[in-house]
CSV table of C-alpha atoms and ligand atoms in Angstrom, one decimal:
chain,number,residue,atom,x,y,z
A,1,GLU,CA,-16.6,-34.9,69.6
A,2,LEU,CA,-18.3,-31.8,68.4
A,3,GLU,CA,-16.5,-28.5,68.6
A,4,VAL,CA,-18.5,-25.6,70.0
A,5,ALA,CA,-18.3,-22.4,67.9
A,6,LEU,CA,-19.5,-19.2,69.6
A,7,LYS,CA,-20.1,-15.9,67.9
A,8,VAL,CA,-19.4,-13.0,70.2
A,9,VAL,CA,-20.3,-9.4,69.3
A,10,ILE,CA,-18.3,-6.6,70.8
A,11,VAL,CA,-20.3,-3.4,71.1
A,12,GLY,CA,-19.9,0.1,72.6
A,13,ASP,CA,-19.0,3.6,71.5
A,14,GLY,CA,-16.2,4.3,69.1
A,15,GLY,CA,-12.8,4.6,70.8
A,16,VAL,CA,-13.4,2.4,73.8
A,17,GLY,CA,-11.0,-0.3,72.6
A,18,LYS,CA,-13.2,-2.9,70.9
A,19,SER,CA,-10.9,-3.5,68.0
A,20,SER,CA,-7.9,-3.5,70.2
A,21,MET,CA,-9.5,-6.0,72.5
A,22,ILE,CA,-10.2,-8.4,69.6
A,23,GLN,CA,-6.7,-7.9,68.3
A,24,ARG,CA,-5.1,-8.4,71.7
A,25,TYR,CA,-7.1,-11.6,72.4
A,26,CYS,CA,-6.7,-13.2,69.0
A,27,ARG,CA,-3.3,-12.0,67.9
A,28,GLY,CA,-1.6,-11.0,71.1
A,29,THR,CA,-0.7,-7.6,69.9
A,30,PHE,CA,-1.6,-4.0,70.8
A,31,THR,CA,-1.1,-0.8,68.8
A,32,ARG,CA,-2.2,2.8,69.4
A,33,ASP,CA,-3.7,3.3,66.0
A,34,TYR,CA,-5.5,0.1,65.3
A,35,LYS,CA,-8.5,0.8,63.1
A,36,LYS,CA,-10.1,-2.3,61.9
A,37,THR,CA,-9.8,-6.1,61.6
A,38,ILE,CA,-8.2,-6.1,58.2
A,39,GLY,CA,-10.7,-7.1,55.6
A,40,VAL,CA,-12.5,-9.7,57.7
A,41,ASP,CA,-15.7,-9.6,59.8
A,42,PHE,CA,-14.2,-11.4,62.8
A,43,LEU,CA,-11.0,-12.9,64.3
A,44,GLU,CA,-11.1,-16.2,66.1
A,45,ARG,CA,-9.3,-18.0,68.9
A,46,GLN,CA,-9.7,-21.5,70.1
A,47,ILE,CA,-9.8,-22.2,73.9
A,48,ASP,CA,-10.3,-25.1,76.2
A,49,ILE,CA,-13.1,-24.8,78.8
A,50,ASP,CA,-13.1,-27.8,81.2
A,51,GLY,CA,-11.9,-30.1,78.5
A,52,GLU,CA,-14.2,-28.8,75.9
A,53,GLU,CA,-12.8,-27.2,72.7
A,54,VAL,CA,-14.5,-23.8,72.1
A,55,ARG,CA,-13.9,-21.7,69.0
A,56,LEU,CA,-14.6,-18.1,69.7
A,57,MET,CA,-15.4,-15.9,66.8
A,58,LEU,CA,-15.0,-12.2,67.8
A,59,TRP,CA,-16.9,-9.9,65.5
A,60,ASP,CA,-15.5,-6.4,64.9
A,61,THR,CA,-17.2,-3.4,63.4
A,62,ALA,CA,-15.5,-1.1,60.9
A,63,GLY,CA,-16.4,2.0,62.8
A,64,GLN,CA,-20.1,1.9,61.9
A,65,GLU,CA,-20.9,2.2,65.5
A,66,GLU,CA,-20.0,5.8,65.4
A,67,PHE,CA,-22.8,6.4,62.8
A,68,ASP,CA,-25.3,4.1,64.5
A,69,ALA,CA,-25.1,2.0,61.3
A,70,ILE,CA,-24.3,-1.5,62.4
A,71,THR,CA,-26.1,-4.0,60.1
A,72,LYS,CA,-28.3,-6.9,61.2
A,73,ALA,CA,-25.7,-9.3,59.8
A,74,TYR,CA,-23.4,-8.2,62.5
A,75,TYR,CA,-25.7,-9.3,65.3
A,76,ARG,CA,-27.2,-12.3,63.5
A,77,GLY,CA,-26.8,-15.6,65.4
A,78,ALA,CA,-24.6,-14.0,68.2
A,79,HIS,CA,-24.3,-16.3,71.2
A,80,ALA,CA,-22.7,-13.8,73.6
A,81,CYS,CA,-21.8,-10.1,73.9
A,82,VAL,CA,-19.2,-7.8,75.3
A,83,LEU,CA,-20.6,-4.3,76.2
A,84,ALA,CA,-17.5,-2.1,76.4
A,85,PHE,CA,-17.0,1.4,77.7
A,86,SER,CA,-13.9,3.4,78.5
A,87,THR,CA,-12.7,4.5,82.0
A,88,THR,CA,-11.9,8.0,80.4
A,89,ASP,CA,-15.1,8.5,78.4
A,90,ARG,CA,-18.2,9.2,80.4
A,91,ASP,CA,-20.5,9.3,77.3
A,92,SER,CA,-19.4,5.7,76.5
A,93,PHE,CA,-20.5,4.7,80.0
A,94,LEU,CA,-23.9,6.5,79.6
A,95,ALA,CA,-24.4,4.8,76.3
A,96,LEU,CA,-24.3,1.3,77.8
A,97,HIS,CA,-28.1,1.1,78.2
A,98,SER,CA,-28.8,1.9,74.6
A,99,TRP,CA,-26.2,-0.6,73.4
A,100,LYS,CA,-27.8,-3.3,75.6
A,101,LEU,CA,-31.2,-2.6,74.1
A,102,LYS,CA,-29.8,-2.8,70.5
A,103,VAL,CA,-28.3,-6.2,71.2
A,104,GLU,CA,-31.4,-7.4,72.9
A,105,ASN,CA,-33.6,-6.2,70.0
A,106,GLU,CA,-31.5,-8.2,67.5
A,107,CYS,CA,-30.4,-11.2,69.6
A,108,GLY,CA,-32.8,-11.5,72.6
A,109,GLU,CA,-31.2,-12.2,76.0
A,110,ILE,CA,-27.7,-13.6,75.4
A,111,PRO,CA,-24.9,-13.8,78.0
A,112,THR,CA,-23.4,-10.3,78.2
A,113,ILE,CA,-20.5,-8.9,80.2
A,114,ILE,CA,-19.9,-5.2,80.7
A,115,VAL,CA,-16.2,-4.4,80.3
A,116,GLN,CA,-14.8,-1.2,81.7
A,117,ASN,CA,-11.6,-0.9,79.6
A,118,LYS,CA,-8.5,1.3,80.0
A,119,ILE,CA,-8.1,0.8,83.7
A,120,ASP,CA,-4.5,1.6,83.2
A,121,LEU,CA,-5.8,5.2,82.9
A,122,MET,CA,-7.5,5.2,86.4
A,123,ASP,CA,-5.9,8.6,87.1
A,124,GLN,CA,-8.2,10.0,84.4
A,125,CYS,CA,-11.2,8.0,85.5
A,126,VAL,CA,-14.6,9.7,84.9
A,127,VAL,CA,-16.9,6.9,86.1
A,128,GLY,CA,-17.3,6.1,89.8
A,129,PRO,CA,-16.9,2.5,90.9
A,130,ASP,CA,-20.3,2.4,92.5
A,131,GLU,CA,-22.2,3.8,89.6
A,132,ALA,CA,-20.6,1.3,87.3
A,133,GLU,CA,-21.7,-1.5,89.6
A,134,LEU,CA,-25.2,0.0,89.8
A,135,VAL,CA,-25.6,0.2,86.0
A,136,ALA,CA,-24.3,-3.4,85.6
A,137,ARG,CA,-26.8,-4.6,88.1
A,138,ALA,CA,-29.6,-2.6,86.4
A,139,LEU,CA,-28.8,-4.1,83.1
A,140,GLY,CA,-28.4,-7.6,84.6
A,141,CYS,CA,-24.8,-8.0,83.5
A,142,ARG,CA,-21.6,-8.9,85.2
A,143,LEU,CA,-19.0,-6.1,85.3
A,144,MET,CA,-15.3,-6.7,84.6
A,145,ARG,CA,-12.5,-4.2,84.5
A,146,ALA,CA,-9.8,-4.6,81.9
A,147,SER,CA,-6.8,-3.0,80.3
A,148,VAL,CA,-6.3,-4.2,76.8
A,149,LYS,CA,-3.1,-2.2,76.7
A,150,GLU,CA,-1.6,-3.9,79.8
A,151,ASP,CA,-3.3,-7.2,78.9
A,152,VAL,CA,-5.3,-7.2,82.2
A,153,ASN,CA,-8.4,-9.4,82.3
A,154,VAL,CA,-8.9,-9.7,78.5
A,155,GLY,CA,-8.7,-13.5,78.5
A,156,ALA,CA,-10.8,-13.7,81.6
A,157,VAL,CA,-13.7,-11.8,79.9
A,158,PHE,CA,-13.8,-14.3,77.0
A,159,ARG,CA,-13.4,-17.3,79.2
A,160,ALA,CA,-16.2,-16.2,81.5
A,161,LEU,CA,-18.5,-15.6,78.5
A,162,ALA,CA,-17.6,-19.0,77.0
A,163,SER,CA,-18.3,-20.8,80.3
A,164,ARG,CA,-21.6,-19.0,80.6
A,165,CYS,CA,-22.6,-20.2,77.1
A,166,LEU,CA,-21.6,-23.8,77.8
A,167,ALA,CA,-23.5,-23.8,81.0
A,168,ASP,CA,-26.7,-22.6,79.3
B,1,GDP,P1,-12.8,1.0,69.0
B,1,GDP,O1,-13.2,2.2,68.3
B,1,GDP,O2,-13.7,0.7,70.2
B,1,GDP,O3,-12.5,-0.2,68.2
B,1,GDP,O4,-11.4,1.4,69.8
B,1,GDP,P2,-9.9,1.0,69.3
B,1,GDP,O5,-9.6,-0.4,69.5
B,1,GDP,O6,-9.7,1.6,67.9
B,1,GDP,O7,-9.1,1.9,70.4
B,1,GDP,C1,-9.2,3.3,70.5
B,1,GDP,C2,-7.9,3.8,71.1
B,1,GDP,O8,-7.8,3.4,72.5
B,1,GDP,C3,-6.6,3.3,70.4
B,1,GDP,O9,-5.7,4.4,70.4
B,1,GDP,C4,-6.2,2.2,71.3
B,1,GDP,O10,-4.8,2.0,71.3
B,1,GDP,C5,-6.6,2.8,72.7
B,1,GDP,N1,-6.8,1.7,73.7
B,1,GDP,C6,-7.5,0.6,73.6
B,1,GDP,N2,-7.4,-0.1,74.7
B,1,GDP,C7,-6.7,0.6,75.6
B,1,GDP,C8,-6.3,0.4,77.0
B,1,GDP,O11,-6.7,-0.6,77.7
B,1,GDP,N3,-5.6,1.4,77.6
B,1,GDP,C9,-5.2,2.5,76.9
B,1,GDP,N4,-4.5,3.5,77.5
B,1,GDP,N5,-5.6,2.7,75.6
B,1,GDP,C10,-6.3,1.8,75.0
B,2,MG,MG1,-12.9,-0.4,66.1
Protein backbone atom coordinates (compact mmCIF):
# COMPACT_ATOMS: atom_id res chain seq x y z
CA GLU A 1 0.00 0.00 0.00
CA LEU A 2 1.30 3.40 -0.95
CA GLU A 3 1.82 5.90 1.80
CA VAL A 4 0.48 9.37 1.08
CA ALA A 5 2.93 12.21 1.79
CA LEU A 6 1.57 15.74 1.97
CA LYS A 7 3.56 18.94 2.06
CA VAL A 8 1.78 21.60 4.11
CA VAL A 9 2.95 25.21 4.17
CA ILE A 10 2.12 27.39 7.17
CA VAL A 11 1.99 31.08 6.30
CA GLY A 12 1.01 34.29 8.02
CA ASP A 13 2.64 37.28 9.66
CA GLY A 14 5.52 36.87 12.11
CA GLY A 15 4.47 36.19 15.68
CA VAL A 16 1.10 34.58 14.99
CA GLY A 17 2.32 31.18 16.20
CA LYS A 18 3.28 29.27 13.05
CA SER A 19 6.46 27.70 14.42
CA SER A 20 4.71 26.97 17.70
CA MET A 21 1.90 25.22 15.83
CA ILE A 22 4.33 22.96 13.97
CA GLN A 23 6.27 22.20 17.12
CA ARG A 24 3.06 21.52 19.06
CA TYR A 25 1.72 19.17 16.44
CA CYS A 26 4.92 17.28 15.64
CA ARG A 27 6.65 17.28 19.01
CA GLY A 28 3.87 17.87 21.49
CA THR A 29 5.64 20.79 23.12
CA PHE A 30 5.06 24.53 23.58
CA THR A 31 7.50 27.24 24.59
CA ARG A 32 7.25 30.99 24.78
CA ASP A 33 10.41 31.74 22.84
CA TYR A 34 10.38 29.19 20.05
CA LYS A 35 12.19 30.70 17.08
CA LYS A 36 12.72 28.14 14.39
CA THR A 37 12.58 24.49 13.51
CA ILE A 38 16.13 23.67 14.39
CA GLY A 39 18.20 23.33 11.23
CA VAL A 40 15.50 21.67 9.13
CA ASP A 41 12.93 22.86 6.62
CA PHE A 42 10.04 20.90 8.04
CA LEU A 43 8.85 18.64 10.83
CA GLU A 44 6.66 15.67 10.12
CA ARG A 45 3.97 13.57 11.70
CA GLN A 46 2.22 10.47 10.52
CA ILE A 47 -1.52 10.13 10.98
CA ASP A 48 -4.27 7.75 10.02
CA ILE A 49 -7.18 9.08 7.97
CA ASP A 50 -9.93 6.48 7.54
CA GLY A 51 -7.40 3.65 7.52
CA GLU A 52 -5.01 5.47 5.23
CA GLU A 53 -1.50 6.30 6.40
CA VAL A 54 -0.70 9.95 5.75
CA ARG A 55 2.68 11.55 6.31
CA LEU A 56 2.32 15.28 6.89
CA MET A 57 5.38 17.41 6.29
CA LEU A 58 4.85 20.79 7.94
CA TRP A 59 7.09 23.43 6.47
CA ASP A 60 8.34 26.23 8.68
CA THR A 61 9.96 29.52 7.81
CA ALA A 62 12.99 30.94 9.57
CA GLY A 63 11.37 34.32 10.06
CA GLN A 64 11.71 35.29 6.37
CA GLU A 65 8.01 36.10 6.34
CA GLU A 66 8.76 39.28 8.25
CA PHE A 67 10.94 40.50 5.37
CA ASP A 68 8.63 39.20 2.66
CA ALA A 69 11.53 36.97 1.61
CA ILE A 70 10.09 33.47 1.50
CA THR A 71 11.74 31.58 -1.36
CA LYS A 72 9.94 29.63 -4.09
CA ALA A 73 11.45 26.43 -2.69
CA TYR A 74 9.31 26.90 0.38
CA TYR A 75 6.09 26.77 -1.63
CA ARG A 76 7.20 24.27 -4.27
CA GLY A 77 4.97 21.21 -4.47
CA ALA A 78 2.79 22.19 -1.51
CA HIS A 79 -0.44 20.18 -1.30
CA ALA A 80 -2.17 22.20 1.41
CA CYS A 81 -1.88 25.41 3.37
CA VAL A 82 -2.57 26.90 6.78
CA LEU A 83 -3.18 30.66 6.69
CA ALA A 84 -2.62 31.79 10.26
CA PHE A 85 -3.42 35.00 12.09
CA SER A 86 -3.48 35.98 15.74
CA THR A 87 -6.48 36.91 17.87
CA THR A 88 -4.42 39.78 19.32
CA ASP A 89 -2.86 41.16 16.12
CA ARG A 90 -5.21 42.97 13.78
CA ASP A 91 -2.52 43.54 11.12
CA SER A 92 -2.03 39.78 10.88
CA PHE A 93 -5.75 39.45 10.17
CA LEU A 94 -5.67 42.19 7.53
CA ALA A 95 -2.69 40.44 5.87
CA LEU A 96 -4.65 37.22 5.18
CA HIS A 97 -5.68 38.35 1.72
CA SER A 98 -2.12 39.04 0.62
CA TRP A 99 -0.88 35.71 2.06
CA LYS A 100 -3.61 33.88 0.18
CA LEU A 101 -2.52 35.54 -3.07
CA LYS A 102 1.13 34.64 -2.49
CA VAL A 103 0.28 30.99 -1.98
CA GLU A 104 -2.05 31.01 -4.98
CA ASN A 105 0.64 32.53 -7.19
CA GLU A 106 3.11 29.79 -6.28
CA CYS A 107 0.85 26.78 -5.79
CA GLY A 108 -2.45 27.48 -7.53
CA GLU A 109 -5.61 26.56 -5.65
CA ILE A 110 -4.74 24.12 -2.86
CA PRO A 111 -6.81 23.15 0.18
CA THR A 112 -6.39 26.00 2.65
CA ILE A 113 -7.66 26.56 6.17
CA ILE A 114 -7.57 29.92 7.91
CA VAL A 115 -6.55 29.49 11.53
CA GLN A 116 -7.30 32.12 14.12
CA ASN A 117 -4.66 31.28 16.73
CA LYS A 118 -4.30 32.37 20.38
CA ILE A 119 -7.96 32.07 21.30
CA ASP A 120 -6.76 31.63 24.88
CA LEU A 121 -6.29 35.44 24.66
CA MET A 122 -9.92 36.20 23.74
CA ASP A 123 -9.99 38.98 26.36
CA GLN A 124 -7.48 40.83 24.13
CA CYS A 125 -9.29 39.99 20.90
CA VAL A 126 -9.04 42.63 18.13
CA VAL A 127 -10.94 40.75 15.41
CA GLY A 128 -14.72 40.42 15.47
CA PRO A 129 -16.13 36.92 14.96
CA ASP A 130 -18.32 38.03 12.07
CA GLU A 131 -15.55 39.78 10.17
CA ALA A 132 -13.34 36.72 10.49
CA GLU A 133 -16.12 34.59 8.99
CA LEU A 134 -16.66 37.14 6.22
CA VAL A 135 -13.00 37.21 5.22
CA ALA A 136 -12.82 33.42 5.27
CA ARG A 137 -15.84 33.23 3.00
CA ALA A 138 -14.41 35.88 0.67
CA LEU A 139 -11.17 33.92 0.40
CA GLY A 140 -13.02 30.63 -0.07
CA CYS A 141 -11.46 29.01 2.99
CA ARG A 142 -12.73 27.27 6.07
CA LEU A 143 -12.07 29.15 9.33
CA MET A 144 -10.95 27.31 12.45
CA ARG A 145 -10.09 28.78 15.84
CA ALA A 146 -7.19 27.37 17.80
CA SER A 147 -4.91 27.82 20.73
CA VAL A 148 -1.52 26.29 20.18
CA LYS A 149 -0.70 27.15 23.78
CA GLU A 150 -3.68 25.27 25.24
CA ASP A 151 -3.56 22.64 22.48
CA VAL A 152 -7.04 23.44 21.25
CA ASN A 153 -7.94 22.40 17.69
CA VAL A 154 -4.36 22.03 16.42
CA GLY A 155 -4.79 18.37 15.53
CA ALA A 156 -8.21 19.08 14.06
CA VAL A 157 -6.75 21.61 11.60
CA PHE A 158 -4.25 19.14 10.16
CA ARG A 159 -6.72 16.26 10.10
CA ALA A 160 -9.20 18.43 8.21
CA LEU A 161 -6.54 19.43 5.68
CA ALA A 162 -5.35 15.86 5.19
CA SER A 163 -8.94 14.67 4.68
CA ARG A 164 -9.53 17.39 2.11
CA CYS A 165 -6.39 16.38 0.22
CA LEU A 166 -7.36 12.69 0.20
CA ALA A 167 -10.86 13.54 -1.01
CA ASP A 168 -9.55 15.58 -3.96
P1 LIG B 1 5.70 32.66 14.25
O1 LIG B 1 6.54 33.89 14.09
O2 LIG B 1 4.42 32.78 13.49
O3 LIG B 1 6.44 31.41 13.96
O4 LIG B 1 5.24 32.62 15.79
P2 LIG B 1 5.90 31.80 17.01
O5 LIG B 1 5.52 30.36 16.92
O6 LIG B 1 7.34 32.12 17.11
O7 LIG B 1 5.06 32.40 18.23
C1 LIG B 1 5.15 33.78 18.58
C2 LIG B 1 4.80 33.93 20.05
O8 LIG B 1 3.43 33.60 20.27
C3 LIG B 1 5.60 33.00 20.96
O9 LIG B 1 5.92 33.70 22.14
C4 LIG B 1 4.63 31.87 21.25
O10 LIG B 1 4.90 31.24 22.47
C5 LIG B 1 3.31 32.62 21.28
N1 LIG B 1 2.16 31.76 20.97
C6 LIG B 1 2.01 30.88 19.95
N2 LIG B 1 0.80 30.30 19.98
C7 LIG B 1 0.14 30.83 21.04
C8 LIG B 1 -1.18 30.62 21.59
O11 LIG B 1 -2.01 29.83 21.13
N3 LIG B 1 -1.50 31.40 22.68
C9 LIG B 1 -0.62 32.28 23.24
N4 LIG B 1 -1.02 32.96 24.31
N5 LIG B 1 0.62 32.48 22.75
C10 LIG B 1 1.00 31.76 21.67
MG1 LIG C 1 8.38 31.14 13.18
